[in-house]
Coordinates of C-alpha atoms in Angstrom, one line a residue:
Chain A
M1 CA 9.1 19.9 -20.1
K2 CA 11.7 17.8 -21.5
I3 CA 13.7 16.2 -18.7
V4 CA 16.6 14.1 -18.2
F5 CA 17.2 12.3 -14.8
V6 CA 20.8 12.0 -14.1
G7 CA 20.5 9.1 -11.5
A8 CA 18.1 6.1 -10.9
G9 CA 18.3 5.7 -7.0
R10 CA 15.6 6.0 -4.4
L11 CA 14.7 9.7 -5.2
A12 CA 14.8 9.5 -8.7
T13 CA 12.6 6.3 -8.9
N14 CA 9.7 8.2 -7.0
L15 CA 10.3 11.6 -8.6
A16 CA 10.6 10.7 -12.5
P17 CA 7.3 8.8 -12.4
A18 CA 5.6 11.5 -10.2
L19 CA 6.7 14.0 -12.9
Y20 CA 5.8 11.9 -15.7
K21 CA 2.4 11.5 -14.2
A22 CA 2.0 15.4 -14.1
G23 CA 2.6 15.7 -17.9
H24 CA 6.4 15.9 -18.4
E25 CA 8.4 14.2 -20.9
I26 CA 11.5 12.1 -19.5
I27 CA 13.6 11.7 -22.3
Q28 CA 16.6 9.9 -20.7
V29 CA 17.7 8.2 -17.4
Y30 CA 21.1 8.0 -16.6
S31 CA 22.7 5.6 -14.2
C32 CA 26.3 4.1 -13.9
T33 CA 25.0 0.7 -14.6
L34 CA 22.4 0.2 -17.3
E35 CA 20.3 -2.3 -15.4
S36 CA 19.2 0.4 -13.1
A37 CA 18.9 3.0 -15.5
N38 CA 16.6 0.7 -17.5
K39 CA 14.6 -0.4 -14.5
L40 CA 13.5 3.3 -14.0
A41 CA 13.7 4.3 -17.6
I42 CA 11.0 1.8 -18.6
L43 CA 8.5 3.0 -15.9
V44 CA 8.6 6.5 -17.6
G45 CA 9.0 5.9 -21.2
A46 CA 12.9 7.1 -21.4
Q47 CA 15.7 5.8 -22.9
P48 CA 18.1 4.3 -20.5
I49 CA 21.7 5.1 -20.6
A50 CA 25.0 4.3 -18.7
D51 CA 27.3 6.5 -20.3
I52 CA 27.5 10.2 -19.3
E53 CA 28.5 10.8 -23.0
Q54 CA 25.3 9.9 -24.2
I55 CA 23.2 12.4 -22.4
V56 CA 21.3 14.6 -24.9
S57 CA 21.7 18.3 -24.9
K58 CA 18.1 19.3 -26.0
A59 CA 16.6 18.7 -22.2
D60 CA 14.8 21.7 -20.9
V61 CA 16.0 20.7 -17.5
Y62 CA 18.6 18.1 -16.2
I63 CA 17.7 16.8 -12.6
I64 CA 20.7 15.2 -10.9
A65 CA 19.6 12.9 -8.3
L66 CA 23.0 11.1 -7.5
K67 CA 24.7 10.5 -4.1
D68 CA 26.4 13.4 -2.7
S69 CA 29.9 11.9 -3.0
V70 CA 29.9 12.2 -6.8
L71 CA 28.4 15.4 -7.5
E72 CA 31.6 17.0 -7.6
E73 CA 32.8 15.0 -10.4
V74 CA 29.6 14.6 -12.4
I75 CA 28.4 18.2 -12.1
P76 CA 31.4 19.9 -14.1
A77 CA 31.2 16.9 -16.9
L78 CA 27.4 17.1 -17.2
C79 CA 27.3 20.9 -17.5
A80 CA 30.3 21.6 -19.5
E81 CA 28.7 20.8 -23.1
R82 CA 25.5 22.4 -22.0
K83 CA 26.2 26.2 -20.7
N84 CA 22.8 27.3 -21.5
S85 CA 20.8 24.6 -19.9
V86 CA 19.0 24.2 -16.7
F87 CA 20.5 21.8 -13.8
L88 CA 18.8 21.2 -10.8
H89 CA 20.4 18.9 -8.0
T90 CA 18.4 17.2 -5.4
S91 CA 20.5 17.0 -2.3
G92 CA 19.8 18.4 1.0
S93 CA 23.2 19.1 2.0
V94 CA 25.1 20.2 -1.0
P95 CA 25.1 24.1 -1.6
I96 CA 24.0 25.5 -4.5
S97 CA 27.4 26.9 -5.1
I98 CA 28.8 23.4 -6.4
F99 CA 27.5 24.7 -9.8
E100 CA 29.6 28.0 -9.7
N101 CA 31.6 28.6 -12.6
V102 CA 30.3 25.4 -14.4
A103 CA 26.8 26.4 -15.2
I104 CA 24.6 29.6 -15.6
N105 CA 21.1 28.4 -15.1
Y106 CA 21.2 26.0 -11.9
G107 CA 19.4 25.4 -8.7
V108 CA 18.3 22.9 -6.2
F109 CA 15.0 21.0 -6.1
Y110 CA 15.1 19.2 -2.7
P111 CA 12.0 17.0 -1.8
L112 CA 12.1 16.4 2.1
Q113 CA 11.2 12.9 2.3
T114 CA 12.4 9.1 2.8
F115 CA 12.4 7.2 -0.4
S116 CA 12.4 3.3 -1.1
K117 CA 12.3 2.0 -4.4
D118 CA 9.3 -0.3 -3.9
R119 CA 7.2 2.2 -2.3
T120 CA 5.2 4.8 -3.9
V121 CA 4.9 8.1 -2.2
D122 CA 2.1 11.0 -2.5
F123 CA 4.1 13.9 -3.7
S124 CA 1.5 16.1 -3.0
N125 CA 2.1 17.1 0.7
I126 CA 5.9 16.5 0.6
P127 CA 7.8 20.0 1.2
I128 CA 9.9 20.7 -1.8
F129 CA 12.8 23.1 -1.0
I130 CA 13.9 25.1 -4.1
E131 CA 16.8 27.4 -4.9
A132 CA 18.2 28.8 -8.0
S133 CA 20.7 31.2 -9.5
N134 CA 18.5 33.3 -11.3
D135 CA 14.9 34.3 -11.8
G136 CA 14.2 32.3 -14.8
T137 CA 15.6 29.0 -13.1
I138 CA 13.6 29.7 -9.8
D139 CA 10.5 30.0 -12.0
L140 CA 11.1 26.7 -13.7
A141 CA 12.0 25.0 -10.3
R142 CA 8.6 26.5 -8.7
R143 CA 6.4 25.4 -11.8
L144 CA 8.0 21.8 -11.7
A145 CA 7.5 21.5 -8.0
G146 CA 4.2 23.1 -8.2
N147 CA 3.1 20.5 -10.5
I148 CA 3.7 17.5 -8.1
S149 CA 3.6 19.3 -4.5
N150 CA 1.3 21.9 -2.8
N151 CA 4.3 22.8 -0.4
V152 CA 6.9 24.5 -2.4
N153 CA 9.3 26.6 -0.3
E154 CA 12.3 28.8 -1.7
L155 CA 15.3 28.2 1.0
S156 CA 18.8 29.2 1.0
S157 CA 21.5 26.4 0.9
D158 CA 22.5 27.4 4.5
N159 CA 19.0 26.9 5.5
R160 CA 18.5 23.8 3.7
R161 CA 21.6 22.1 5.5
Y162 CA 19.6 22.6 8.7
I163 CA 16.7 20.8 7.2
H164 CA 18.7 18.0 6.2
L165 CA 20.4 17.7 9.5
S166 CA 16.9 17.7 11.2
A167 CA 15.7 15.3 8.8
V168 CA 18.4 12.8 9.5
F169 CA 17.3 13.1 13.4
V170 CA 13.8 12.5 12.7
N171 CA 13.7 10.0 10.0
N172 CA 17.5 8.0 10.0
F173 CA 17.7 8.1 13.8
V174 CA 13.9 7.4 14.7
N175 CA 14.0 4.7 12.1
H176 CA 17.2 3.4 13.9
C177 CA 15.7 3.5 17.2
Y178 CA 12.7 1.2 15.7
T179 CA 15.5 -1.2 14.4
I180 CA 17.2 -1.2 18.0
A181 CA 14.0 -2.1 19.8
A182 CA 13.0 -4.6 16.9
D183 CA 16.6 -6.2 17.8
I184 CA 15.8 -6.4 21.5
L185 CA 12.6 -8.0 21.1
T186 CA 13.7 -10.4 18.4
Q187 CA 16.5 -11.7 20.9
Q188 CA 13.6 -12.1 23.4
G189 CA 11.4 -14.1 20.9
L190 CA 9.0 -11.3 21.2
S191 CA 7.1 -9.5 18.2
F192 CA 8.1 -5.9 17.0
E193 CA 4.2 -5.7 16.2
H194 CA 3.4 -5.1 19.6
L195 CA 5.1 -1.5 19.4
I196 CA 3.1 -0.6 16.4
P197 CA 0.4 1.2 18.4
L198 CA 2.9 3.0 20.5
I199 CA 5.0 4.1 17.4
D200 CA 2.0 5.3 15.9
E201 CA 0.8 7.2 18.8
T202 CA 4.2 8.7 19.3
T203 CA 4.0 10.3 15.9
S204 CA 0.4 11.1 16.3
K205 CA 1.1 13.5 19.3
V206 CA 3.7 15.6 17.4
H207 CA 0.9 16.5 15.0
D208 CA -1.2 18.5 18.0
M209 CA 1.5 19.2 20.3
T210 CA 5.2 20.0 20.7
P211 CA 7.5 17.2 20.9
Q212 CA 9.0 18.6 24.0
A213 CA 5.4 18.8 25.7
A214 CA 4.9 15.2 24.4
Q215 CA 8.2 13.7 26.2
T216 CA 7.3 11.0 28.5
G217 CA 9.7 8.6 30.5
P218 CA 12.1 7.8 33.1
A219 CA 15.0 10.3 31.5
I220 CA 13.0 13.6 32.2
R221 CA 13.7 13.6 35.8
Y222 CA 16.7 11.0 35.3
D223 CA 15.3 8.3 37.3
E224 CA 18.3 6.2 38.0
N225 CA 16.3 3.3 39.4
V226 CA 14.8 2.5 35.9
I227 CA 17.7 4.0 33.8
N228 CA 20.5 1.6 35.8
K229 CA 18.3 -1.3 35.2
H230 CA 18.0 -0.7 31.3
L231 CA 21.7 0.2 31.3
A232 CA 22.4 -3.2 32.9
M233 CA 20.1 -5.0 30.3
L234 CA 22.3 -3.6 27.4
K235 CA 25.6 -4.3 29.0
D236 CA 26.8 -6.8 26.2
T237 CA 26.1 -4.1 23.6
P238 CA 28.4 -1.0 24.7
L239 CA 27.3 1.3 21.7
L240 CA 23.7 0.9 22.4
K241 CA 24.6 1.2 26.4
Q242 CA 26.2 4.8 25.4
L243 CA 23.6 5.6 23.0
Y244 CA 20.9 4.9 25.7
E245 CA 22.9 6.9 28.1
N246 CA 23.4 10.0 26.0
M247 CA 19.6 9.8 24.9
S248 CA 18.7 9.9 28.5
C249 CA 21.2 12.6 29.4
S250 CA 19.9 14.8 26.5
I251 CA 16.3 14.3 27.6
H252 CA 17.2 15.3 31.0
Q253 CA 19.1 18.4 29.8
F254 CA 16.3 19.6 27.5
A255 CA 13.6 19.0 30.2
Q256 CA 15.9 21.3 32.6
S257 CA 16.3 23.9 30.3
T258 CA 12.7 24.0 29.5
K259 CA 11.8 24.2 33.1
Q260 CA 14.1 27.2 33.5
N261 CA 12.8 29.2 30.6
Chain Q
M1 CA -16.0 -4.6 39.0
K2 CA -15.5 -2.2 41.8
I3 CA -12.0 -0.5 41.1
V4 CA -9.9 1.7 43.2
F5 CA -7.1 3.6 41.5
V6 CA -4.0 4.3 43.5
G7 CA -2.6 6.8 41.5
A8 CA -4.1 9.6 39.4
G9 CA -1.2 10.3 36.8
R10 CA -1.3 10.0 33.0
L11 CA -1.8 6.4 32.7
A12 CA -4.7 6.5 35.4
T13 CA -6.2 9.4 33.9
N14 CA -6.4 7.4 30.6
L15 CA -7.2 4.1 31.9
A16 CA -9.8 4.9 34.5
P17 CA -12.1 6.5 32.2
A18 CA -11.8 3.6 29.8
L19 CA -12.8 1.1 32.4
Y20 CA -15.4 3.1 33.7
K21 CA -17.0 3.3 30.0
A22 CA -16.7 -0.2 29.8
G23 CA -19.1 -0.4 32.6
H24 CA -16.9 -0.7 35.7
E25 CA -17.4 1.2 39.0
I26 CA -14.4 3.3 39.8
I27 CA -15.0 3.8 43.8
Q28 CA -12.2 5.8 44.6
V29 CA -8.9 7.6 43.1
Y30 CA -6.2 8.1 45.4
S31 CA -3.5 10.6 44.8
C32 CA -1.1 12.4 47.0
T33 CA -2.5 15.5 46.4
L34 CA -6.6 15.9 46.3
E35 CA -6.2 18.3 43.6
S36 CA -5.3 15.5 41.2
A37 CA -7.2 12.8 42.9
N38 CA -10.3 15.1 42.2
K39 CA -9.4 15.8 38.7
L40 CA -9.6 12.2 37.7
A41 CA -12.5 11.3 40.1
I42 CA -14.8 13.7 38.8
L43 CA -14.4 12.0 35.2
V44 CA -15.4 8.6 36.6
G45 CA -17.8 9.5 39.5
A46 CA -15.5 8.1 42.2
Q47 CA -14.4 9.5 45.7
P48 CA -11.1 11.3 45.5
I49 CA -8.9 10.9 48.3
A50 CA -5.2 11.9 49.3
D51 CA -4.8 9.8 52.3
I52 CA -3.8 6.1 51.8
E53 CA -5.7 5.2 55.1
Q54 CA -9.0 6.4 53.6
I55 CA -8.6 3.7 50.8
V56 CA -11.8 1.4 51.4
S57 CA -11.4 -2.4 51.4
K58 CA -14.3 -3.5 49.6
A59 CA -13.0 -3.1 45.9
D60 CA -12.8 -6.1 43.7
V61 CA -9.4 -4.8 42.5
Y62 CA -6.7 -2.1 43.5
I63 CA -5.0 -0.8 40.3
I64 CA -1.8 0.7 41.3
A65 CA -0.7 3.5 38.8
L66 CA 2.0 5.2 40.6
K67 CA 5.9 5.9 39.7
D68 CA 8.2 3.3 39.9
S69 CA 9.9 4.9 42.6
V70 CA 7.3 4.9 45.3
L71 CA 5.9 1.4 44.8
E72 CA 8.3 -0.1 47.3
E73 CA 7.0 2.1 49.7
V74 CA 3.1 2.2 48.8
I75 CA 2.4 -1.5 48.0
P76 CA 3.1 -2.9 51.3
A77 CA 1.1 -0.3 53.1
L78 CA -1.8 -0.8 50.7
C79 CA -1.7 -4.6 50.8
A80 CA -1.3 -4.9 54.4
E81 CA -5.0 -4.6 55.6
R82 CA -6.5 -6.0 52.4
K83 CA -4.7 -9.7 52.3
N84 CA -7.3 -11.3 50.2
S85 CA -7.8 -8.4 47.6
V86 CA -6.7 -8.5 44.2
F87 CA -3.9 -5.8 43.6
L88 CA -2.5 -4.9 40.1
H89 CA 0.3 -2.6 39.2
T90 CA 0.8 -1.2 35.8
S91 CA 4.7 -0.5 35.4
G92 CA 6.6 -2.1 32.6
S93 CA 9.7 -2.3 34.5
V94 CA 8.9 -3.6 38.2
P95 CA 8.8 -7.1 38.6
I96 CA 5.8 -9.1 39.9
S97 CA 7.8 -10.1 42.8
I98 CA 7.4 -6.8 44.4
F99 CA 4.1 -8.1 45.9
E100 CA 5.7 -11.3 47.3
N101 CA 5.2 -11.8 51.0
V102 CA 2.8 -8.7 51.0
A103 CA -0.4 -10.2 49.1
I104 CA -1.6 -13.5 47.6
N105 CA -3.9 -12.3 44.8
Y106 CA -1.7 -10.0 42.8
G107 CA -0.2 -9.2 39.3
V108 CA 0.4 -6.8 36.7
F109 CA -1.6 -5.0 34.1
Y110 CA 0.8 -3.0 31.7
P111 CA -0.8 -0.9 29.0
L112 CA 1.9 -0.3 26.3
Q113 CA 1.2 3.2 25.1
T114 CA 2.5 6.9 25.8
F115 CA -0.2 8.5 27.7
S116 CA -0.9 12.1 28.1
K117 CA -3.7 13.8 30.3
D118 CA -5.1 16.0 27.8
R119 CA -5.2 13.3 25.0
T120 CA -7.9 10.4 24.6
V121 CA -6.3 7.3 23.3
D122 CA -8.3 4.5 21.9
F123 CA -7.6 1.3 24.0
S124 CA -8.9 -1.1 21.6
N125 CA -5.6 -1.8 19.8
I126 CA -3.2 -1.2 22.6
P127 CA -1.3 -4.1 23.8
I128 CA -2.1 -5.1 27.2
F129 CA 0.6 -7.4 29.2
I130 CA -0.8 -9.2 32.2
E131 CA 0.9 -11.4 34.7
A132 CA -0.6 -12.8 37.8
S133 CA 0.2 -14.8 41.0
N134 CA -2.7 -17.4 40.5
D135 CA -5.4 -18.5 38.0
G136 CA -8.1 -16.5 39.5
T137 CA -6.2 -13.3 39.3
I138 CA -5.1 -13.7 35.6
D139 CA -8.6 -14.6 34.9
L140 CA -9.6 -11.3 36.5
A141 CA -6.8 -9.2 34.6
R142 CA -7.7 -10.9 31.4
R143 CA -11.3 -10.1 31.8
L144 CA -10.4 -6.4 32.8
A145 CA -8.1 -6.0 30.0
G146 CA -10.4 -7.7 27.4
N147 CA -13.1 -5.2 28.3
I148 CA -11.1 -2.3 26.7
S149 CA -8.7 -3.9 24.3
N150 CA -8.3 -6.7 21.7
N151 CA -4.7 -7.4 22.3
V152 CA -4.3 -8.8 25.6
N153 CA -1.0 -11.0 26.2
E154 CA 0.1 -12.9 29.1
L155 CA 3.5 -12.2 29.5
S156 CA 6.5 -12.9 32.4
S157 CA 8.2 -10.0 34.3
D158 CA 11.6 -10.7 32.6
N159 CA 9.9 -10.3 29.1
R160 CA 7.9 -7.3 30.2
R161 CA 11.1 -5.4 31.0
Y162 CA 12.3 -5.9 27.7
I163 CA 9.1 -4.7 26.1
H164 CA 9.5 -1.8 28.1
L165 CA 13.4 -1.0 27.2
S166 CA 12.0 -1.5 23.7
A167 CA 9.3 1.0 24.2
V168 CA 11.7 3.5 25.7
F169 CA 13.6 3.6 22.3
V170 CA 10.4 3.7 20.0
N171 CA 8.7 6.2 22.1
N172 CA 11.1 8.3 24.3
F173 CA 14.3 8.4 22.3
V174 CA 12.2 8.8 19.0
N175 CA 10.3 11.8 20.6
H176 CA 13.6 13.3 22.0
C177 CA 14.9 13.3 18.1
Y178 CA 11.8 15.2 17.3
T179 CA 12.5 17.5 20.0
I180 CA 16.2 17.9 18.8
A181 CA 15.0 18.7 15.2
A182 CA 12.5 21.1 16.3
D183 CA 15.2 22.8 18.4
I184 CA 17.8 22.8 15.4
L185 CA 14.9 24.5 13.2
T186 CA 13.9 26.9 15.7
Q187 CA 17.3 28.1 16.0
Q188 CA 17.0 28.9 12.0
G189 CA 13.9 30.5 12.0
L190 CA 12.3 27.2 10.4
S191 CA 9.0 25.3 11.1
F192 CA 8.9 21.9 12.7
E193 CA 5.8 21.4 10.3
H194 CA 7.9 21.1 7.5
L195 CA 9.1 17.5 8.9
I196 CA 5.5 16.1 9.4
P197 CA 5.3 14.5 6.1
L198 CA 8.7 12.9 6.8
I199 CA 7.9 11.7 10.3
D200 CA 4.8 10.4 9.1
E201 CA 6.1 8.2 6.4
T202 CA 9.1 7.0 8.5
T203 CA 6.4 5.6 10.8
S204 CA 4.2 4.4 7.8
K205 CA 7.0 2.4 6.5
V206 CA 7.4 0.1 9.3
H207 CA 4.0 -0.9 9.1
D208 CA 5.2 -2.8 6.0
M209 CA 8.6 -3.5 6.1
T210 CA 11.3 -4.3 8.7
P211 CA 12.8 -1.0 10.1
Q212 CA 16.2 -2.5 9.0
A213 CA 15.1 -2.5 5.3
A214 CA 13.6 1.0 5.9
Q215 CA 16.8 2.5 7.0
T216 CA 18.2 5.3 4.5
G217 CA 20.6 8.3 5.2
P218 CA 24.3 8.7 5.4
A219 CA 25.2 6.5 8.3
I220 CA 24.7 3.3 6.4
R221 CA 27.8 3.5 4.6
Y222 CA 29.3 5.8 7.2
D223 CA 29.6 8.8 4.5
E224 CA 32.1 10.9 6.1
N225 CA 31.5 13.8 3.9
V226 CA 28.1 14.5 4.9
I227 CA 28.5 13.2 8.6
N228 CA 31.5 15.6 9.3
K229 CA 29.4 18.2 7.9
H230 CA 26.8 17.6 10.2
L231 CA 29.0 17.1 13.0
A232 CA 30.7 20.5 12.7
M233 CA 27.0 21.9 12.7
L234 CA 26.6 20.7 16.1
K235 CA 29.8 21.9 17.4
D236 CA 28.4 23.9 20.0
T237 CA 26.0 21.3 21.5
P238 CA 28.8 18.5 22.5
L239 CA 25.9 16.1 23.8
L240 CA 24.1 16.2 20.5
K241 CA 27.3 16.0 18.7
Q242 CA 28.0 13.0 20.5
L243 CA 24.5 11.3 20.0
Y244 CA 25.0 12.1 16.5
E245 CA 28.2 10.2 16.4
N246 CA 26.9 7.2 18.3
M247 CA 23.7 7.0 16.3
S248 CA 25.7 7.0 13.1
C249 CA 28.2 4.3 14.6
S250 CA 25.4 2.3 15.6
I251 CA 23.6 2.7 12.1
H252 CA 26.6 1.5 10.5
Q253 CA 27.2 -1.1 12.8
F254 CA 23.8 -2.9 12.2
A255 CA 24.1 -2.2 8.4
Q256 CA 27.5 -4.2 8.2
S257 CA 26.1 -6.8 10.3
T258 CA 23.1 -7.5 8.2
K259 CA 25.2 -7.6 5.1
Q260 CA 27.3 -10.3 6.6
N261 CA 24.6 -12.4 7.7

């Protein structure tokens, strides 16, 4: 297929090369700065553009990989001149209805992964959640997704936003726990490296058991002795102290409700 | 060495077999219930006991792997009759000073890992933090740790409590994020399995980059559009809503302070 990428951020920088390697032709990469359009375009043999007016109309599909906050503005402008084209956005939290009244053949192509510009991820096991306005478009989205992933699922916008919310917990918040730990250790002159085997085992466990069954630590029984010592250690960082308290309360609450069931 | 295990919980159930396989003799396993003492004792050819009075005095080292809250009571009772023996506790948050005035040769042997009774962990890369009251005891602790791990570090009680606090973040709190995500998905009839590739990549990233550099998501720039949608989805679970808000504020705060540096 002939594909135009609208966006050259972290997701586009991973997705465009994956589709390119799967045999698709990336004809243009749009970004609001020519520099970032160029960085991605060069990887996939595409024309870099920074003016939305220059986007061609001959593509089989337009993949919109921009931050959520600009979609409301960009989508109508992009779709207006190309009523019969196929448009797919890639956002976890924006419903398919954003295309209503501005396009006919549209949908969502949401790969559930955390992307960085300088890391290559293997798409083959990344779940891709698709949704579309009609059968032709869902078929197109399924073929495109199936070319790079073995894990393609049709999913409604309403379900997708829960996938996205849960992803914020297991990625954004988990990674922030790593950041806090790194910060605590750095302040004591200790290395974050010490935590890597623990981090790995924590992840490894939930391959084999439910996270609820894997839970350990003082908060399960709300062991005040340990918890109060930790809270005292966090007294100079009130937000972290509150975070620690909330986490501990929540762990305790989940443990209690599991016990009752 | 001849070892007595005081405790038969998750840590003891992993550590005793590791030391046994490394050639040490586990002579007794104490637990407050004979049933759990027996379960571990049978794995390591030891005598199971449930009466602290029955603990022999001929061991080279007594490894105390009990929950923190009972140490204050058990340690004096255990040490009283065996003034010249070697005692090591395994707690991250209890200082070495708990042995002061009750023993002479004492220390700490803290393996930094999350243990479950029905999972076998490979000790070889688990960091073990040791501390002792004198040269003889630190040598003994170092030999013992070195028999099972390639990552043995001498560490003060004060530093160890920061290691333990950071471990609570990267294990207990991270795992709770997994639990929350699983709960969100279950309520929508969606599978937690979808999140596994994302969970794996989140962990994999911090092998190669700092967690601060790996951070993604709406909280970095405090994207109110996405954040408010998520908070609305959590309105029926006030504690999770508060947790989400605190996490997002903290991510934003860290991102701002990094930018300023």
